[in-house]
mmCIF file of C-alpha atoms in Angstrom:
data_model
loop_
_atom_site.group_PDB
_atom_site.id
_atom_site.type_symbol
_atom_site.label_atom_id
_atom_site.label_comp_id
_atom_site.label_asym_id
_atom_site.label_seq_id
_atom_site.Cartn_x
_atom_site.Cartn_y
_atom_site.Cartn_z
ATOM 1 C CA MET A 88 5.724 -18.637 -4.560
ATOM 2 C CA ASN A 89 6.261 -16.628 -8.372
ATOM 3 C CA LYS A 90 3.233 -15.731 -10.037
ATOM 4 C CA SER A 91 2.521 -15.808 -13.613
ATOM 5 C CA VAL A 92 0.621 -12.383 -14.695
ATOM 6 C CA TYR A 93 -0.575 -10.802 -17.394
ATOM 7 C CA ILE A 94 -0.167 -6.999 -17.905
ATOM 8 C CA SER A 95 -1.990 -4.470 -20.274
ATOM 9 C CA LEU A 96 -0.173 -1.585 -21.916
ATOM 10 C CA GLY A 97 -0.897 1.274 -23.601
ATOM 11 C CA SER A 98 0.249 4.924 -24.484
ATOM 12 C CA ASN A 99 -1.977 7.166 -27.245
ATOM 13 C CA MET A 100 0.457 10.438 -25.864
ATOM 14 C CA GLY A 101 4.045 11.399 -26.838
ATOM 15 C CA SER A 102 6.316 8.677 -28.591
ATOM 16 C CA LYS A 103 4.089 6.096 -28.308
ATOM 17 C CA ARG A 104 6.178 3.327 -29.105
ATOM 18 C CA GLU A 105 9.148 4.616 -26.779
ATOM 19 C CA ASN A 106 6.414 4.891 -23.485
ATOM 20 C CA LEU A 107 5.072 0.716 -23.873
ATOM 21 C CA ALA A 108 8.799 0.060 -23.865
ATOM 22 C CA GLN A 109 10.303 2.259 -21.270
ATOM 23 C CA ALA A 110 7.760 0.758 -19.406
ATOM 24 C CA VAL A 111 7.549 -2.752 -19.908
ATOM 25 C CA GLU A 112 11.885 -1.990 -18.637
ATOM 26 C CA LEU A 113 10.942 -0.455 -15.341
ATOM 27 C CA ILE A 114 8.626 -3.050 -15.467
ATOM 28 C CA SER A 115 11.277 -5.784 -16.207
ATOM 29 C CA ASN A 116 13.240 -3.809 -13.212
ATOM 30 C CA ILE A 117 10.217 -4.240 -9.964
ATOM 31 C CA PRO A 118 11.942 -6.451 -7.747
ATOM 32 C CA GLY A 119 10.547 -9.658 -7.707
ATOM 33 C CA VAL A 120 9.262 -9.540 -11.454
ATOM 34 C CA LYS A 121 10.784 -11.822 -14.340
ATOM 35 C CA LEU A 122 10.142 -10.800 -17.909
ATOM 36 C CA LYS A 123 8.284 -13.871 -19.826
ATOM 37 C CA ASN A 124 7.196 -12.586 -22.844
ATOM 38 C CA ARG A 125 5.485 -10.287 -24.964
ATOM 39 C CA SER A 126 3.138 -9.230 -27.575
ATOM 40 C CA SER A 127 3.142 -7.579 -30.885
ATOM 41 C CA LEU A 128 2.243 -3.437 -30.643
ATOM 42 C CA TYR A 129 -1.392 -3.642 -32.339
ATOM 43 C CA GLU A 130 -3.078 0.241 -32.936
ATOM 44 C CA THR A 131 -6.421 0.540 -31.798
ATOM 45 C CA GLU A 132 -9.313 2.984 -31.844
ATOM 46 C CA PRO A 133 -9.422 4.917 -28.505
ATOM 47 C CA TRP A 134 -12.112 3.351 -26.603
ATOM 48 C CA GLY A 135 -15.190 5.324 -24.261
ATOM 49 C CA LYS A 136 -14.086 8.076 -24.997
ATOM 50 C CA THR A 137 -12.941 8.022 -28.670
ATOM 51 C CA ASP A 138 -12.397 11.570 -29.719
ATOM 52 C CA GLN A 139 -8.393 11.739 -29.069
ATOM 53 C CA ASP A 140 -5.776 10.348 -30.445
ATOM 54 C CA LYS A 141 -4.625 6.718 -31.501
ATOM 55 C CA PHE A 142 -3.381 4.229 -28.905
ATOM 56 C CA LEU A 143 -0.630 1.298 -29.567
ATOM 57 C CA ASN A 144 -1.837 -1.614 -27.330
ATOM 58 C CA GLN A 145 0.003 -4.513 -25.443
ATOM 59 C CA VAL A 146 0.476 -7.166 -23.099
ATOM 60 C CA ILE A 147 3.164 -8.662 -21.271
ATOM 61 C CA GLU A 148 3.705 -11.540 -18.293
ATOM 62 C CA ILE A 149 5.567 -10.927 -16.148
ATOM 63 C CA GLU A 150 6.944 -13.597 -13.371
ATOM 64 C CA THR A 151 6.355 -11.967 -10.275
ATOM 65 C CA SER A 152 7.291 -12.864 -6.074
ATOM 66 C CA LEU A 153 4.757 -9.563 -5.276
ATOM 67 C CA PRO A 154 1.347 -10.101 -3.764
ATOM 68 C CA PRO A 155 -1.580 -8.147 -5.986
ATOM 69 C CA ARG A 156 -1.931 -5.131 -4.065
ATOM 70 C CA GLU A 157 1.996 -4.897 -3.818
ATOM 71 C CA LEU A 158 1.985 -5.470 -7.912
ATOM 72 C CA LEU A 159 -0.059 -2.501 -8.659
ATOM 73 C CA LYS A 160 1.509 0.412 -5.988
ATOM 74 C CA GLU A 161 4.474 -0.959 -8.090
ATOM 75 C CA LEU A 162 3.179 0.090 -11.897
ATOM 76 C CA GLN A 163 1.444 3.146 -10.401
ATOM 77 C CA ASP A 164 4.451 4.821 -9.552
ATOM 78 C CA ILE A 165 5.996 3.572 -13.061
ATOM 79 C CA GLU A 166 2.420 5.135 -13.854
ATOM 80 C CA ILE A 167 2.633 9.276 -12.847
ATOM 81 C CA ASN A 168 7.082 8.249 -12.562
ATOM 82 C CA MET A 169 6.159 8.556 -16.322
ATOM 83 C CA GLY A 170 3.725 11.827 -16.185
ATOM 84 C CA ARG A 171 0.827 9.866 -16.249
ATOM 85 C CA GLN A 172 -2.093 12.490 -15.016
ATOM 86 C CA ARG A 173 -5.326 10.779 -13.842
ATOM 87 C CA LYS A 174 -7.670 13.556 -15.572
ATOM 88 C CA GLU A 175 -10.124 12.519 -16.710
ATOM 89 C CA LYS A 176 -12.084 9.370 -17.244
ATOM 90 C CA TRP A 177 -10.745 7.353 -20.296
ATOM 91 C CA GLY A 178 -8.715 9.819 -20.845
ATOM 92 C CA PRO A 179 -4.785 10.037 -23.535
ATOM 93 C CA ARG A 180 -2.750 8.685 -21.240
ATOM 94 C CA ILE A 181 1.149 8.709 -22.359
ATOM 95 C CA ILE A 182 0.873 5.264 -20.039
ATOM 96 C CA ASP A 183 -1.490 3.216 -18.670
ATOM 97 C CA LEU A 184 -0.527 -0.012 -16.745
ATOM 98 C CA ASP A 185 -3.251 -2.497 -15.912
ATOM 99 C CA ILE A 186 -3.104 -5.992 -14.021
ATOM 100 C CA LEU A 187 -5.113 -8.652 -16.327
ATOM 101 C CA LEU A 188 -4.738 -12.129 -15.082
ATOM 102 C CA TYR A 189 -2.344 -12.975 -11.334
ATOM 103 C CA GLY A 190 -1.892 -16.606 -11.943
ATOM 104 C CA ASN A 191 -5.546 -18.620 -10.254
ATOM 105 C CA GLU A 192 -6.471 -15.452 -8.844
ATOM 106 C CA VAL A 193 -9.297 -13.671 -8.444
ATOM 107 C CA LEU A 194 -10.581 -10.601 -6.153
ATOM 108 C CA ASP A 195 -12.519 -8.322 -6.828
ATOM 109 C CA ASP A 196 -12.148 -4.942 -3.587
ATOM 110 C CA PRO A 197 -12.511 -1.670 -4.578
ATOM 111 C CA GLN A 198 -8.567 -1.017 -5.137
ATOM 112 C CA LEU A 199 -7.940 -4.035 -7.196
ATOM 113 C CA ALA A 200 -10.068 -6.628 -8.921
ATOM 114 C CA ILE A 201 -8.726 -9.572 -10.976
ATOM 115 C CA PRO A 202 -9.687 -10.325 -13.608
ATOM 116 C CA HIS A 203 -9.810 -7.647 -14.701
ATOM 117 C CA PRO A 204 -13.751 -6.582 -14.652
ATOM 118 C CA ARG A 205 -13.601 -5.238 -18.622
ATOM 119 C CA MET A 206 -10.903 -6.873 -20.425
ATOM 120 C CA ARG A 207 -13.565 -9.994 -22.494
ATOM 121 C CA GLU A 208 -15.061 -6.743 -23.697
ATOM 122 C CA ARG A 209 -12.099 -4.787 -25.094
ATOM 123 C CA LEU A 210 -10.217 -6.054 -28.523
ATOM 124 C CA PHE A 211 -7.324 -3.323 -27.487
ATOM 125 C CA VAL A 212 -7.113 -6.082 -24.586
ATOM 126 C CA LEU A 213 -7.756 -9.980 -25.918
ATOM 127 C CA VAL A 214 -6.280 -9.280 -29.139
ATOM 128 C CA PRO A 215 -3.212 -9.141 -28.229
ATOM 129 C CA LEU A 216 -3.569 -11.561 -24.984
ATOM 130 C CA ALA A 217 -4.660 -13.849 -27.201
ATOM 131 C CA GLU A 218 -1.016 -13.765 -28.780
ATOM 132 C CA ILE A 219 0.610 -14.555 -26.562
ATOM 133 C CA GLY A 220 -1.959 -16.320 -24.097
ATOM 134 C CA ALA A 221 -4.831 -17.798 -26.520
ATOM 135 C CA ASP A 222 -5.568 -20.819 -24.268
ATOM 136 C CA LEU A 223 -5.190 -19.609 -20.561
ATOM 137 C CA ARG A 224 -8.573 -19.791 -18.869
ATOM 138 C CA PHE A 225 -10.244 -16.870 -17.031
ATOM 139 C CA PRO A 226 -10.353 -18.132 -13.026
ATOM 140 C CA ASP A 227 -14.269 -17.244 -12.224
ATOM 141 C CA ASN A 228 -15.255 -18.905 -15.556
ATOM 142 C CA GLY A 229 -13.325 -21.538 -16.883
ATOM 143 C CA ALA A 230 -13.913 -20.046 -20.271
ATOM 144 C CA THR A 231 -10.948 -19.494 -22.496
ATOM 145 C CA VAL A 232 -8.823 -16.755 -23.859
ATOM 146 C CA ARG A 233 -9.761 -17.513 -27.461
ATOM 147 C CA GLU A 234 -13.126 -18.178 -26.806
ATOM 148 C CA VAL A 235 -13.440 -14.995 -25.080
ATOM 149 C CA LEU A 236 -12.251 -13.253 -28.838
ATOM 150 C CA SER A 237 -13.905 -15.741 -30.646
ATOM 151 C CA SER A 238 -16.928 -14.297 -29.690
ATOM 152 C CA VAL A 239 -16.332 -10.639 -29.127
ATOM 153 C CA LEU A 240 -15.005 -10.900 -32.882
ATOM 154 C CA ALA A 241 -18.445 -12.090 -33.615
ATOM 155 C CA ARG A 242 -20.029 -9.583 -32.583
ATOM 156 C CA GLU A 243 -17.946 -6.727 -32.835
ATOM 157 C CA GLY A 244 -16.418 -7.052 -35.636
ATOM 158 C CA ASN A 245 -12.276 -6.119 -35.095
ATOM 159 C CA ARG A 246 -12.723 -2.679 -34.725
ATOM 160 C CA GLY A 247 -9.661 -1.598 -36.707
ATOM 161 C CA ILE A 248 -7.294 -3.204 -34.500
ATOM 162 C CA GLU A 249 -3.650 -2.744 -36.464
ATOM 163 C CA ARG A 250 -0.740 -5.035 -35.299
ATOM 164 C CA VAL A 251 1.623 -3.044 -35.923
#
């Protein structure tokens, strides 16, 4: 049975726009995956480690028959094939791919947590996700993306996120 899955994409090295476009194409070419929707691109400040270039971020919706861990493996292979090196936490990256939501599933294991554990505090995820899925509900608490985004914006402001 196919599931609706939301994936966050980010890049702050090289040709960021081309990196995101290439990643979307590679994801859509995974057997058992169909691209359903994509957000606009957003330029955002780095999160965690701030002394690096700004990021371009996007969220896509796919439909897939792949189980979550198999999809994760495919996404990690794309990151590696595009030149991603995991040298430092929150460091610069040519591409970063994260599974945000996978249908209504809740997973919590060392390899994969769904919903993504920090997505509710990250505007670079919430803003593009709200563009294509504002009424989505988090499977673990029932809150909508719109509600969570409003709460973060009220608390922190927009922190320089800009549609490009």
